[in-house]
Short mmCIF file of C-alpha atoms in Angstrom, two decimals:
data_model
loop_
_atom_site.label_atom_id
_atom_site.label_comp_id
_atom_site.label_asym_id
_atom_site.label_seq_id
_atom_site.Cartn_x
_atom_site.Cartn_y
_atom_site.Cartn_z
CA GLU W 1 -6.04 12.91 -15.31
CA ALA W 2 -3.66 12.33 -12.40
CA GLN W 3 -2.51 8.74 -12.48
CA VAL W 4 0.16 6.10 -11.97
CA THR W 5 0.52 3.76 -14.94
CA GLN W 6 2.13 0.33 -14.82
CA ASN W 7 2.91 -1.98 -17.71
CA PRO W 8 2.33 -4.75 -18.38
CA ARG W 9 -0.84 -5.64 -16.42
CA TYR W 10 -0.20 -9.37 -16.78
CA LEU W 11 3.03 -11.24 -17.48
CA ILE W 12 3.94 -14.90 -17.59
CA THR W 13 7.64 -15.62 -17.93
CA VAL W 14 10.16 -18.38 -17.40
CA THR W 15 12.77 -18.69 -14.69
CA GLY W 16 15.89 -16.67 -15.41
CA LYS W 17 14.54 -14.49 -18.22
CA LYS W 18 15.17 -10.83 -17.38
CA LEU W 19 12.12 -8.60 -17.29
CA THR W 20 11.20 -5.00 -16.55
CA VAL W 21 7.92 -3.64 -15.22
CA THR W 22 7.49 0.02 -16.01
CA CYS W 23 5.88 2.65 -13.79
CA SER W 24 5.13 6.23 -14.72
CA GLN W 25 3.33 9.03 -12.84
CA ASN W 26 2.15 12.41 -14.10
CA MET W 27 1.70 14.18 -10.75
CA ASN W 28 5.27 15.45 -10.35
CA HIS W 29 5.63 13.36 -7.19
CA GLU W 30 9.06 13.09 -5.61
CA TYR W 31 8.49 9.78 -3.84
CA MET W 32 7.91 6.50 -5.66
CA SER W 33 7.92 2.93 -4.42
CA TRP W 34 7.28 -0.67 -5.40
CA TYR W 35 5.27 -3.19 -3.38
CA ARG W 36 4.45 -6.82 -3.80
CA GLN W 37 1.17 -8.24 -2.56
CA ASP W 38 0.89 -11.85 -1.49
CA PRO W 39 -2.04 -13.59 0.27
CA GLY W 40 -1.78 -13.25 4.03
CA LEU W 41 1.28 -11.01 3.83
CA GLY W 42 -0.28 -7.72 2.79
CA LEU W 43 1.72 -5.14 0.88
CA ARG W 44 5.47 -5.36 1.35
CA GLN W 45 7.79 -2.65 0.14
CA ILE W 46 10.52 -3.72 -2.30
CA TYR W 47 12.33 -0.46 -3.08
CA TYR W 48 11.60 3.22 -2.80
CA SER W 49 12.96 6.44 -4.24
CA MET W 50 12.95 9.82 -2.56
CA ASN W 51 13.84 11.64 -5.78
CA VAL W 52 15.82 11.34 -9.03
CA GLU W 53 18.93 9.17 -8.61
CA VAL W 54 18.01 8.42 -4.97
CA THR W 55 16.84 4.88 -4.26
CA ASP W 56 16.84 2.66 -1.18
CA LYS W 57 15.88 -0.84 -0.16
CA GLY W 58 12.52 -1.63 1.36
CA ASP W 59 11.68 -4.75 3.33
CA VAL W 60 12.02 -7.36 0.55
CA PRO W 61 14.59 -6.11 -1.99
CA GLU W 62 16.34 -9.41 -2.78
CA GLY W 63 16.13 -10.32 -6.47
CA TYR W 64 15.00 -6.86 -7.60
CA LYS W 65 16.61 -3.73 -8.97
CA VAL W 66 15.25 -0.26 -9.63
CA SER W 67 16.40 2.97 -11.21
CA ARG W 68 15.18 6.57 -11.07
CA LYS W 69 16.73 8.47 -13.96
CA GLU W 70 13.69 10.69 -14.44
CA LYS W 71 11.24 12.00 -11.90
CA ARG W 72 8.19 10.45 -13.56
CA ASN W 73 9.54 6.91 -14.14
CA PHE W 74 10.52 4.18 -11.71
CA PRO W 75 11.00 0.80 -13.43
CA LEU W 76 11.29 -2.47 -11.50
CA ILE W 77 13.84 -4.92 -12.90
CA LEU W 78 14.03 -8.64 -12.25
CA GLU W 79 17.43 -9.75 -13.58
CA SER W 80 16.81 -13.46 -13.08
CA PRO W 81 13.22 -14.13 -12.03
CA SER W 82 12.42 -17.14 -9.89
CA PRO W 83 9.06 -18.78 -9.07
CA ASN W 84 9.02 -17.20 -5.58
CA GLN W 85 8.70 -13.83 -7.29
CA THR W 86 5.30 -14.79 -8.62
CA SER W 87 3.13 -12.08 -7.12
CA LEU W 88 0.97 -9.00 -7.67
CA TYR W 89 3.11 -5.89 -7.92
CA PHE W 90 2.08 -2.31 -7.30
CA CYS W 91 3.90 0.91 -7.99
CA ALA W 92 2.93 3.95 -5.92
CA SER W 93 3.82 7.62 -5.81
CA SER W 94 3.31 10.47 -3.36
CA LEU W 95 4.53 13.92 -2.50
CA ARG W 96 7.83 14.46 -0.68
CA ASP W 97 5.91 14.75 2.60
CA ARG W 98 5.22 11.08 3.25
CA ARG W 99 2.21 12.00 5.37
CA THR W 100 0.09 12.33 2.25
CA GLU W 101 -1.89 10.00 0.05
CA ALA W 102 -0.02 7.32 -1.89
CA PHE W 103 -1.44 6.82 -5.38
CA PHE W 104 -1.18 3.29 -6.68
CA GLY W 105 -0.86 1.96 -10.18
CA GLN W 106 -3.32 -0.65 -11.44
CA GLY W 107 -1.01 -3.55 -10.57
CA THR W 108 1.01 -6.12 -12.51
CA ARG W 109 0.23 -9.80 -12.08
CA LEU W 110 3.52 -11.67 -12.61
CA THR W 111 3.81 -15.43 -12.92
CA VAL W 112 7.25 -17.06 -13.12
CA VAL W 113 7.24 -20.69 -14.24
CA GLY I 1 12.47 -3.87 12.19
CA GLU I 2 9.34 -1.79 12.36
CA ASN I 3 6.13 -3.65 11.76
CA VAL I 4 2.40 -3.14 11.74
CA GLU I 5 0.07 -5.87 12.97
CA GLN I 6 -3.55 -5.98 11.85
CA HIS I 7 -6.54 -7.94 13.19
CA PRO I 8 -8.75 -9.67 12.32
CA SER I 9 -7.69 -11.13 8.99
CA THR I 10 -11.33 -11.76 8.03
CA LEU I 11 -14.50 -10.13 9.27
CA SER I 12 -18.12 -10.87 8.39
CA VAL I 13 -20.93 -8.54 9.45
CA GLN I 14 -24.58 -8.14 8.63
CA GLU I 15 -25.60 -5.16 6.57
CA GLY I 16 -26.25 -2.22 8.87
CA ASP I 17 -23.94 -3.45 11.62
CA SER I 18 -20.65 -1.83 12.57
CA ALA I 19 -17.20 -3.17 11.74
CA VAL I 20 -13.97 -2.52 13.63
CA ILE I 21 -10.45 -3.31 12.44
CA LYS I 22 -7.47 -2.88 14.76
CA CYS I 23 -3.78 -2.28 14.15
CA THR I 24 -0.72 -1.94 16.34
CA TYR I 25 2.64 -0.48 15.41
CA SER I 26 6.10 -0.76 16.86
CA ASP I 27 7.88 2.44 15.79
CA SER I 28 7.20 5.06 18.46
CA ALA I 29 8.27 7.76 15.99
CA SER I 30 5.43 6.92 13.59
CA ASN I 31 3.25 9.98 13.08
CA TYR I 32 0.95 9.19 10.18
CA PHE I 33 -1.59 6.36 9.91
CA PRO I 34 -3.58 5.91 6.70
CA TRP I 35 -6.19 3.30 5.84
CA TYR I 36 -6.54 1.89 2.33
CA LYS I 37 -9.42 0.00 0.77
CA GLN I 38 -8.82 -2.51 -1.99
CA GLU I 39 -11.82 -3.82 -3.89
CA LEU I 40 -11.51 -7.11 -5.72
CA GLY I 41 -9.15 -6.79 -8.68
CA LYS I 42 -8.51 -3.11 -8.04
CA ARG I 43 -5.70 -0.99 -6.67
CA PRO I 44 -5.57 0.15 -3.01
CA GLN I 45 -7.10 3.58 -2.44
CA LEU I 46 -6.91 5.87 0.55
CA ILE I 47 -10.15 6.16 2.51
CA ILE I 48 -9.06 8.01 5.64
CA ASP I 49 -5.90 8.95 7.49
CA ILE I 50 -4.91 10.38 10.85
CA ARG I 51 -1.87 12.21 12.09
CA SER I 52 -0.39 11.73 15.52
CA ASN I 53 -1.51 15.10 16.85
CA VAL I 54 -5.17 14.05 16.94
CA GLY I 55 -6.93 11.16 18.61
CA GLU I 56 -9.90 10.69 16.31
CA LYS I 57 -11.04 11.60 12.82
CA LYS I 58 -14.39 11.00 11.20
CA ASP I 59 -15.65 11.08 7.62
CA GLN I 60 -19.33 10.17 7.26
CA ARG I 61 -19.62 6.45 8.16
CA ILE I 62 -15.89 5.97 8.62
CA ALA I 63 -13.82 6.93 11.65
CA VAL I 64 -10.30 6.26 12.83
CA THR I 65 -9.05 6.42 16.41
CA LEU I 66 -5.45 6.59 17.56
CA ASN I 67 -3.95 5.73 20.94
CA LYS I 68 -0.30 6.82 20.84
CA THR I 69 0.47 5.56 24.32
CA ALA I 70 -0.63 2.04 23.47
CA LYS I 71 0.59 2.35 19.88
CA HIS I 72 -2.61 1.19 18.29
CA PHE I 73 -5.18 2.62 15.94
CA SER I 74 -8.53 1.39 14.69
CA LEU I 75 -10.90 1.79 11.76
CA HIS I 76 -14.62 1.97 12.51
CA ILE I 77 -17.26 1.59 9.81
CA THR I 78 -20.86 2.18 10.86
CA GLU I 79 -24.06 1.20 9.05
CA THR I 80 -22.15 -1.15 6.78
CA GLN I 81 -23.32 -1.66 3.21
CA PRO I 82 -22.51 -4.37 0.65
CA GLU I 83 -20.20 -1.97 -1.20
CA ASP I 84 -18.04 -1.82 1.93
CA SER I 85 -16.98 -5.41 1.18
CA ALA I 86 -13.26 -5.24 0.36
CA VAL I 87 -9.81 -5.76 1.82
CA TYR I 88 -8.75 -2.99 4.20
CA PHE I 89 -5.10 -2.21 4.97
CA CYS I 90 -3.79 -0.10 7.79
CA ALA I 91 -0.36 1.49 7.46
CA ALA I 92 2.12 3.59 9.39
CA ILE I 93 5.02 5.78 8.48
CA THR I 94 8.22 4.09 9.69
CA GLY I 95 11.94 4.17 9.00
CA GLY I 96 12.44 7.76 10.05
CA GLY I 97 9.61 8.89 7.81
CA ASN I 98 10.93 7.24 4.65
CA LYS I 99 8.74 4.18 4.52
CA LEU I 100 5.05 3.35 4.57
CA THR I 101 4.62 -0.04 6.24
CA PHE I 102 1.34 -1.88 5.71
CA GLY I 103 -0.53 -4.34 7.85
CA THR I 104 -1.47 -7.74 6.44
CA GLY I 105 -5.01 -6.72 5.54
CA THR I 106 -8.57 -7.51 6.66
CA GLN I 107 -11.09 -9.10 4.30
CA LEU I 108 -14.42 -7.50 5.22
CA LYS I 109 -17.58 -9.14 3.99
CA VAL I 110 -20.91 -7.41 4.46
CA GLU I 111 -23.74 -9.89 4.17
CA LEU I 112 -27.30 -9.05 3.20
#
């Protein structure tokens, strides 16, 4: 089954404790991205990757890091989480041609206390 | 930077009525405009999209129109049903084709 898988689904952590949210897709998609969803703000792009070892900042990259060492995986790293990073996070993937459907993971609800 | 504005933020309609959600975009180079539906607690999923070389696209009860001159596009849902209740996001390709920028979403509620 074609899918994008994120882990964990839910995470509560404390300020400053490094964490990683994993994202994996099995559709051989070149393009992957991370979004955060906050009430009234919609989906805002954090980082995206056009292919292996190619990443770039989205609209809200501060406080986040990513890596793309393999085509299927695109982890999101929070080196020192802060409460303003409490949000719902989605990973998405699509073909190289951006004018195609983006497939989303099931989301990760992160709470930083 | 490029942005996509979406209105209204909430919309209530009676079952069977039509619903219209409108979006405007700023990047004149945008050439792809998808619409995503997000049910409560679920992930966003594509319901319809339109490319800049057409003005309208229809899929059963759902249609999207695009006005490139005015830089706005709209989602039309006819004969609404309770299962249409969800948050709808418009989006546009921006950043030279590298980014998909979303609107802020519309909470649609279809009342019996």
